[in-house]
Amino acid sequence: MSRVIASPETTVAYSPTWNGGPTPRIAAVVSTFGRPEFLEALVDSLSAQSLPHDQYEVVIVDNGSLDTTWPLLQQLAERSPARMAVTTLPENRGPGGGRNHGFTIVRAPMAAITDDDCLPTSGWLAAMLAALESGNDVVQGQVQANPIERDGGGPWDHTKWITTPTPFFETCNVAYRVSAFRDVGGFDETDALTAQVSGRAFGEDALLAWRVHEAGGHTTFAEESLVYHRIVPATFGDWLNGQRNLVGFPGLGNRSPLVASWFWHRHFLSKESALFDVAIVAVVAALVLRRPWLALGLLPWVRHRWSDALYRARGEQSLALFRLAQLALSDGVSLASLLEGSVRHKRLVL
């Protein structure tokens, strides 16, 4: 039977195998909130790592869920062959706070983080461990959309693709030397920039990695450390809300030189956003100056976005026109958010 230890603030349940071996070499840490339907497959993937079970541990934090998450986690820990600890917080502390709590339970000197909507492949922890033990303090891994779900779903469903290094060190697949994580204080739960942007946490992962880097830590990208990201159903409204999060990017650039160096030509979020900015200027100039030919500046954006519109319309030309209009609205919301953030943070990013 698993052991359950309660404290005034948290409850921790341990799998029967938790103490069955030497100090683990690496831990897997997950903070979950309100997604019990994802947990069984997640725990199965974490229990099926290629490392021997006595070489790693799993720590999953129920971050204040108000559903069946906690009793389900206890059941999953009870039957998992992995060395597993599951714990629950009395209230949600945000994703950074949930992960910070998970790190208080970790015994291993290395720890990899993933999210509850992810499915690590069997070689995930082994690849992360090899990269960390070779002298790195932060390792970013590869993320692909779950191949089983790619053929279905709607046009605005949420997933992630990370196939090359980014300055964001997204928590769907990142690993830390635990001493480096603790030396910089872990995720900052009080940072006004990252705590609440459009009602969601934002950028806490990028700033944590930057603090480790600034303190002298080494970073790398491990392509072989692969995590599949679920394709989560979402609406166009959800997509637009996500674009509102871009309001924080100018501030993120102020705080992380790694992020600032990623901006295209210093003042554009990306080449794609620059194309939309040019399109807007071209259309406005055509209207104000009464020179219709200036609207040709819209074409590079249309050419770039058309393939995306066709993909979201599953190849239907007429529907693709509608999707293109939706993408125009989305890019408009993105531009407005970046302009607001540029004023707020006194850094021009468009």
Tab-separated table of C-alpha atoms in Angstrom:
chain	number	residue	atom	x	y	z
A	1	MET	CA	0.000	0.000	0.000
A	2	SER	CA	1.147	3.553	-0.639
A	3	ARG	CA	1.924	5.748	2.333
A	4	VAL	CA	-0.004	8.980	2.844
A	5	ILE	CA	1.526	11.808	4.860
A	6	ALA	CA	-0.602	14.824	5.714
A	7	SER	CA	0.525	18.262	6.873
A	8	PRO	CA	-1.448	21.432	7.618
A	9	GLU	CA	-0.781	22.631	4.051
A	10	THR	CA	-0.336	19.570	1.843
A	11	THR	CA	-0.914	15.845	1.610
A	12	VAL	CA	1.589	13.499	-0.013
A	13	ALA	CA	0.979	9.905	-1.085
A	14	TYR	CA	3.884	7.625	-1.998
A	15	SER	CA	3.900	4.566	-4.210
A	16	PRO	CA	4.931	1.281	-2.581
A	17	THR	CA	8.225	1.500	-4.495
A	18	TRP	CA	9.132	5.072	-3.440
A	19	ASN	CA	11.939	3.948	-1.122
A	20	GLY	CA	12.824	0.861	-3.122
A	21	GLY	CA	16.334	1.632	-4.277
A	22	PRO	CA	19.216	4.099	-4.250
A	23	THR	CA	18.845	7.875	-4.600
A	24	PRO	CA	17.236	8.415	-8.016
A	25	ARG	CA	19.408	9.960	-10.711
A	26	ILE	CA	16.618	12.096	-12.188
A	27	ALA	CA	13.042	13.109	-11.373
A	28	ALA	CA	10.044	13.885	-13.559
A	29	VAL	CA	7.956	16.778	-12.185
A	30	VAL	CA	4.408	17.641	-13.285
A	31	SER	CA	1.946	20.204	-11.956
A	32	THR	CA	-1.654	19.423	-12.910
A	33	PHE	CA	-4.888	21.346	-12.520
A	34	GLY	CA	-8.373	20.204	-13.456
A	35	ARG	CA	-7.470	17.640	-16.108
A	36	PRO	CA	-8.122	14.225	-14.584
A	37	GLU	CA	-8.935	12.777	-18.016
A	38	PHE	CA	-5.264	13.157	-19.036
A	39	LEU	CA	-3.628	11.646	-15.983
A	40	GLU	CA	-3.803	7.902	-16.566
A	41	ALA	CA	-2.045	8.079	-19.943
A	42	LEU	CA	0.481	10.549	-18.518
A	43	VAL	CA	1.338	8.271	-15.594
A	44	ASP	CA	1.551	5.286	-17.934
A	45	SER	CA	4.090	7.119	-20.115
A	46	LEU	CA	6.113	8.177	-17.072
A	47	SER	CA	6.040	4.615	-15.725
A	48	ALA	CA	7.283	3.242	-19.059
A	49	GLN	CA	10.559	5.161	-19.260
A	50	SER	CA	13.549	3.251	-20.603
A	51	LEU	CA	15.547	3.965	-17.449
A	52	PRO	CA	15.283	1.247	-14.783
A	53	HIS	CA	12.605	2.146	-12.239
A	54	ASP	CA	15.103	2.459	-9.412
A	55	GLN	CA	17.021	5.133	-11.376
A	56	TYR	CA	14.267	7.768	-11.520
A	57	GLU	CA	11.307	9.136	-9.593
A	58	VAL	CA	8.045	10.838	-10.522
A	59	VAL	CA	6.496	13.752	-8.606
A	60	ILE	CA	3.012	14.952	-9.598
A	61	VAL	CA	1.370	17.938	-7.909
A	62	ASP	CA	-2.394	18.413	-7.810
A	63	ASN	CA	-2.352	22.202	-7.919
A	64	GLY	CA	-5.601	22.898	-6.076
A	65	SER	CA	-7.997	21.019	-8.376
A	66	LEU	CA	-11.656	20.911	-7.365
A	67	ASP	CA	-12.520	17.664	-9.133
A	68	THR	CA	-11.453	14.015	-9.022
A	69	THR	CA	-7.775	14.743	-9.653
A	70	TRP	CA	-6.499	13.988	-6.147
A	71	PRO	CA	-8.178	10.618	-5.526
A	72	LEU	CA	-7.254	9.542	-9.052
A	73	LEU	CA	-3.602	10.456	-8.498
A	74	GLN	CA	-3.545	8.351	-5.336
A	75	GLN	CA	-4.940	5.367	-7.232
A	76	LEU	CA	-2.417	5.801	-10.052
A	77	ALA	CA	0.509	6.055	-7.618
A	78	GLU	CA	-0.671	2.917	-5.850
A	79	ARG	CA	-0.440	0.796	-8.976
A	80	SER	CA	2.473	2.429	-10.805
A	81	PRO	CA	5.746	0.467	-10.925
A	82	ALA	CA	7.624	3.781	-10.901
A	83	ARG	CA	8.883	5.412	-7.715
A	84	MET	CA	6.143	7.986	-7.439
A	85	ALA	CA	5.006	10.712	-5.056
A	86	VAL	CA	1.746	12.564	-5.586
A	87	THR	CA	0.786	15.592	-3.568
A	88	THR	CA	-2.076	18.066	-3.375
A	89	LEU	CA	-2.170	21.781	-2.588
A	90	PRO	CA	-5.162	23.380	-0.849
A	91	GLU	CA	-5.392	26.102	-3.493
A	92	ASN	CA	-3.963	26.812	-6.919
A	93	ARG	CA	-0.559	28.527	-6.816
A	94	GLY	CA	-0.194	28.939	-10.558
A	95	PRO	CA	1.879	26.562	-12.697
A	96	GLY	CA	5.176	27.935	-11.360
A	97	GLY	CA	4.055	27.505	-7.771
A	98	GLY	CA	2.891	23.965	-8.402
A	99	ARG	CA	6.242	23.024	-9.891
A	100	ASN	CA	8.096	24.733	-7.048
A	101	HIS	CA	6.195	22.561	-4.602
A	102	GLY	CA	7.078	19.477	-6.619
A	103	PHE	CA	10.766	20.331	-6.363
A	104	THR	CA	10.515	20.311	-2.554
A	105	ILE	CA	9.801	16.571	-2.783
A	106	VAL	CA	12.455	15.738	-5.390
A	107	ARG	CA	15.433	13.743	-4.095
A	108	ALA	CA	17.300	13.368	-7.392
A	109	PRO	CA	20.061	15.826	-8.411
A	110	MET	CA	18.421	16.319	-11.835
A	111	ALA	CA	14.779	16.985	-12.704
A	112	ALA	CA	12.807	17.135	-15.945
A	113	ILE	CA	9.520	19.011	-16.195
A	114	THR	CA	6.561	18.290	-18.438
A	115	ASP	CA	2.888	19.269	-18.437
A	116	ASP	CA	-0.287	17.324	-17.804
A	117	ASP	CA	-1.319	17.590	-21.471
A	118	CYS	CA	1.882	15.898	-22.624
A	119	LEU	CA	3.005	12.316	-23.209
A	120	PRO	CA	6.777	11.780	-22.845
A	121	THR	CA	8.272	9.118	-25.067
A	122	SER	CA	10.055	6.201	-23.427
A	123	GLY	CA	13.535	7.645	-23.943
A	124	TRP	CA	12.674	11.096	-22.578
A	125	LEU	CA	14.274	10.902	-19.141
A	126	ALA	CA	17.309	8.954	-20.341
A	127	ALA	CA	18.066	11.633	-22.946
A	128	MET	CA	17.561	14.446	-20.436
A	129	LEU	CA	19.794	12.713	-17.919
A	130	ALA	CA	22.584	12.251	-20.466
A	131	ALA	CA	22.440	15.935	-21.448
A	132	LEU	CA	22.484	17.140	-17.843
A	133	GLU	CA	25.245	14.789	-16.748
A	134	SER	CA	27.408	16.002	-19.638
A	135	GLY	CA	27.733	19.367	-17.894
A	136	ASN	CA	24.560	21.294	-18.726
A	137	ASP	CA	22.311	23.017	-16.199
A	138	VAL	CA	19.235	23.564	-18.400
A	139	VAL	CA	18.131	21.268	-21.213
A	140	GLN	CA	15.331	22.008	-23.633
A	141	GLY	CA	13.756	19.028	-25.386
A	142	GLN	CA	11.836	18.435	-28.578
A	143	VAL	CA	8.019	18.652	-28.628
A	144	GLN	CA	5.702	17.404	-31.367
A	145	ALA	CA	1.933	17.215	-31.653
A	146	ASN	CA	0.633	13.811	-30.571
A	147	PRO	CA	0.707	11.741	-33.791
A	148	ILE	CA	-2.365	9.734	-32.806
A	149	GLU	CA	-4.488	12.911	-32.697
A	150	ARG	CA	-3.121	14.796	-35.707
A	151	ASP	CA	-5.760	13.702	-38.217
A	152	GLY	CA	-8.763	14.873	-36.190
A	153	GLY	CA	-9.842	17.913	-34.259
A	154	GLY	CA	-10.846	21.451	-35.107
A	155	PRO	CA	-9.040	24.333	-36.830
A	156	TRP	CA	-8.114	26.153	-33.608
A	157	ASP	CA	-7.177	23.250	-31.359
A	158	HIS	CA	-4.132	23.826	-29.152
A	159	THR	CA	-0.860	21.934	-29.362
A	160	LYS	CA	2.871	22.670	-29.540
A	161	TRP	CA	5.756	22.026	-31.895
A	162	ILE	CA	9.275	22.756	-30.635
A	163	THR	CA	11.866	21.237	-32.944
A	164	THR	CA	14.719	23.738	-32.566
A	165	PRO	CA	16.054	25.742	-29.583
A	166	THR	CA	13.983	28.690	-28.391
A	167	PRO	CA	14.657	31.285	-25.662
A	168	PHE	CA	11.462	30.279	-23.850
A	169	PHE	CA	12.466	26.896	-22.383
A	170	GLU	CA	8.826	25.835	-22.338
A	171	THR	CA	7.829	23.625	-19.419
A	172	CYS	CA	6.222	21.043	-21.675
A	173	ASN	CA	9.769	19.703	-22.037
A	174	VAL	CA	12.654	21.182	-20.059
A	175	ALA	CA	15.086	19.864	-17.459
A	176	TYR	CA	17.239	21.440	-14.742
A	177	ARG	CA	20.114	20.532	-12.534
A	178	VAL	CA	18.249	20.747	-9.219
A	179	SER	CA	21.012	22.748	-7.501
A	180	ALA	CA	20.872	25.362	-10.285
A	181	PHE	CA	17.071	25.513	-10.020
A	182	ARG	CA	17.212	26.040	-6.269
A	183	ASP	CA	20.123	28.496	-6.373
A	184	VAL	CA	18.007	30.995	-8.342
A	185	GLY	CA	14.885	30.394	-6.259
A	186	GLY	CA	12.888	28.336	-8.726
A	187	PHE	CA	9.915	29.857	-10.503
A	188	ASP	CA	9.092	33.370	-9.301
A	189	GLU	CA	5.513	33.239	-8.014
A	190	THR	CA	5.270	36.993	-7.295
A	191	ASP	CA	6.582	38.494	-10.542
A	192	ALA	CA	4.003	41.016	-11.786
A	193	LEU	CA	4.946	40.358	-15.413
A	194	THR	CA	4.530	36.592	-15.365
A	195	ALA	CA	1.904	36.022	-12.675
A	196	GLN	CA	-1.149	37.291	-14.520
A	197	VAL	CA	-1.295	38.241	-18.193
A	198	SER	CA	-4.775	37.896	-19.670
A	199	GLY	CA	-5.621	35.789	-16.627
A	200	ARG	CA	-2.906	33.224	-17.388
A	201	ALA	CA	0.636	32.626	-16.264
A	202	PHE	CA	3.111	33.773	-18.860
A	203	GLY	CA	6.855	33.646	-19.409
A	204	GLU	CA	7.853	32.282	-16.001
A	205	ASP	CA	9.695	29.447	-17.745
A	206	ALA	CA	11.726	31.825	-19.943
A	207	LEU	CA	12.744	33.992	-17.002
A	208	LEU	CA	13.754	31.020	-14.854
A	209	ALA	CA	16.041	29.690	-17.588
A	210	TRP	CA	17.504	33.157	-18.104
A	211	ARG	CA	18.317	33.491	-14.394
A	212	VAL	CA	20.149	30.155	-14.482
A	213	HIS	CA	21.975	31.232	-17.647
A	214	GLU	CA	22.848	34.612	-16.128
A	215	ALA	CA	24.260	32.835	-13.060
A	216	GLY	CA	26.682	30.954	-15.308
A	217	GLY	CA	24.610	27.895	-16.118
A	218	HIS	CA	25.025	26.053	-19.411
A	219	THR	CA	22.049	25.387	-21.662
A	220	THR	CA	21.518	23.004	-24.560
A	221	PHE	CA	18.842	21.464	-26.772
A	222	ALA	CA	18.341	17.682	-26.752
A	223	GLU	CA	16.488	16.689	-29.921
A	224	GLU	CA	16.304	13.039	-28.844
A	225	SER	CA	14.431	13.972	-25.663
A	226	LEU	CA	10.983	13.880	-27.244
A	227	VAL	CA	7.614	14.686	-25.700
A	228	TYR	CA	4.306	14.456	-27.533
A	229	HIS	CA	1.878	17.288	-26.804
A	230	ARG	CA	-1.812	16.461	-26.857
A	231	ILE	CA	-4.065	18.275	-29.294
A	232	VAL	CA	-6.482	20.006	-26.939
A	233	PRO	CA	-9.879	21.120	-28.302
A	234	ALA	CA	-10.202	24.901	-28.514
A	235	THR	CA	-12.292	27.546	-30.246
A	236	PHE	CA	-11.394	30.629	-32.256
A	237	GLY	CA	-12.231	32.659	-29.152
A	238	ASP	CA	-9.654	30.649	-27.209
A	239	TRP	CA	-7.146	31.346	-29.977
A	240	LEU	CA	-7.796	35.104	-29.755
A	241	ASN	CA	-7.382	35.012	-25.986
A	242	GLY	CA	-4.002	33.406	-26.541
A	243	GLN	CA	-2.973	36.278	-28.812
A	244	ARG	CA	-3.739	38.665	-25.960
A	245	ASN	CA	-0.887	37.040	-24.053
A	246	LEU	CA	1.492	38.730	-26.489
A	247	VAL	CA	1.020	41.906	-24.449
A	248	GLY	CA	3.750	40.579	-22.169
A	249	PHE	CA	6.401	39.970	-24.827
A	250	PRO	CA	7.984	43.456	-24.785
A	251	GLY	CA	8.401	43.108	-21.019
A	252	LEU	CA	9.789	39.616	-21.442
A	253	GLY	CA	12.344	41.011	-23.874
A	254	ASN	CA	13.354	43.605	-21.278
A	255	ARG	CA	13.925	40.918	-18.692
A	256	SER	CA	15.574	38.201	-20.787
A	257	PRO	CA	18.297	39.105	-23.297
A	258	LEU	CA	17.816	35.619	-24.726
A	259	VAL	CA	14.233	36.534	-25.653
A	260	ALA	CA	15.296	39.983	-26.900
A	261	SER	CA	17.872	38.419	-29.225
A	262	TRP	CA	15.129	36.206	-30.689
A	263	PHE	CA	13.047	39.195	-31.890
A	264	TRP	CA	13.269	39.680	-35.653
A	265	HIS	CA	15.342	42.780	-36.445
A	266	ARG	CA	15.050	43.803	-32.779
A	267	HIS	CA	11.571	45.329	-33.049
A	268	PHE	CA	9.362	42.611	-34.516
A	269	LEU	CA	8.029	39.581	-32.689
A	270	SER	CA	8.740	37.536	-35.811
A	271	LYS	CA	9.055	37.789	-39.571
A	272	GLU	CA	5.380	36.808	-39.752
A	273	SER	CA	4.295	39.709	-37.557
A	274	ALA	CA	6.398	42.084	-39.683
A	275	LEU	CA	4.528	40.959	-42.805
A	276	PHE	CA	1.212	41.825	-41.166
A	277	ASP	CA	2.530	45.221	-40.056
A	278	VAL	CA	3.573	45.964	-43.640
A	279	ALA	CA	0.135	44.873	-44.851
A	280	ILE	CA	-1.619	47.235	-42.431
A	281	VAL	CA	0.593	50.165	-43.420
A	282	ALA	CA	0.012	49.405	-47.103
A	283	VAL	CA	-3.779	49.311	-46.797
A	284	VAL	CA	-3.918	52.484	-44.690
A	285	ALA	CA	-1.604	54.299	-47.094
A	286	ALA	CA	-3.735	53.211	-50.075
A	287	LEU	CA	-6.859	54.606	-48.419
A	288	VAL	CA	-5.356	57.848	-47.125
A	289	LEU	CA	-3.357	58.697	-50.241
A	290	ARG	CA	-6.032	57.329	-52.614
A	291	ARG	CA	-3.507	55.208	-54.434
A	292	PRO	CA	-4.970	51.705	-54.673
A	293	TRP	CA	-1.745	50.192	-55.986
A	294	LEU	CA	-0.171	50.689	-52.542
A	295	ALA	CA	-2.467	47.938	-51.257
A	296	LEU	CA	-0.227	45.477	-53.100
A	297	GLY	CA	1.827	45.558	-49.908
A	298	LEU	CA	-0.848	43.232	-48.539
A	299	LEU	CA	0.194	40.393	-50.865
A	300	PRO	CA	3.240	39.067	-48.950
A	301	TRP	CA	1.068	38.578	-45.862
A	302	VAL	CA	-1.688	36.874	-47.921
A	303	ARG	CA	0.824	34.572	-49.582
A	304	HIS	CA	2.323	33.657	-46.221
A	305	ARG	CA	-0.982	33.079	-44.432
A	306	TRP	CA	-2.784	31.305	-47.269
A	307	SER	CA	-1.127	27.964	-46.621
A	308	ASP	CA	-2.115	28.220	-42.940
A	309	ALA	CA	-5.683	29.085	-43.923
A	310	LEU	CA	-5.843	26.106	-46.297
A	311	TYR	CA	-4.526	23.784	-43.606
A	312	ARG	CA	-7.118	24.983	-41.093
A	313	ALA	CA	-9.831	24.602	-43.765
A	314	ARG	CA	-8.617	21.072	-44.614
A	315	GLY	CA	-8.006	22.126	-48.201
A	316	GLU	CA	-11.456	23.610	-48.908
A	317	GLN	CA	-10.826	26.794	-50.923
A	318	SER	CA	-14.053	28.593	-49.982
A	319	LEU	CA	-13.620	27.835	-46.295
A	320	ALA	CA	-9.974	28.875	-46.536
A	321	LEU	CA	-11.083	32.426	-47.402
A	322	PHE	CA	-13.052	32.531	-44.173
A	323	ARG	CA	-10.087	31.144	-42.253
A	324	LEU	CA	-7.886	33.809	-43.846
A	325	ALA	CA	-10.253	36.481	-42.544
A	326	GLN	CA	-10.059	34.900	-39.088
A	327	LEU	CA	-6.262	34.912	-39.273
A	328	ALA	CA	-6.364	38.597	-40.217
A	329	LEU	CA	-8.453	39.303	-37.127
A	330	SER	CA	-6.078	37.200	-35.036
A	331	ASP	CA	-3.033	39.077	-36.340
A	332	GLY	CA	-4.839	42.338	-35.650
A	333	VAL	CA	-5.410	41.321	-32.034
A	334	SER	CA	-1.739	40.307	-31.835
A	335	LEU	CA	-0.610	43.701	-33.135
A	336	ALA	CA	-2.899	45.565	-30.721
A	337	SER	CA	-1.584	43.476	-27.832
A	338	LEU	CA	2.033	44.112	-28.805
A	339	LEU	CA	1.383	47.856	-29.135
A	340	GLU	CA	-0.185	47.890	-25.673
A	341	GLY	CA	2.747	45.937	-24.278
A	342	SER	CA	5.246	48.217	-26.030
A	343	VAL	CA	3.754	51.249	-24.300
A	344	ARG	CA	3.451	49.495	-20.950
A	345	HIS	CA	7.015	48.156	-20.954
A	346	LYS	CA	8.669	50.984	-22.934
A	347	ARG	CA	10.085	48.618	-25.556
A	348	LEU	CA	8.884	48.616	-29.152
A	349	VAL	CA	7.942	45.134	-30.337
A	350	LEU	CA	5.484	44.781	-33.224
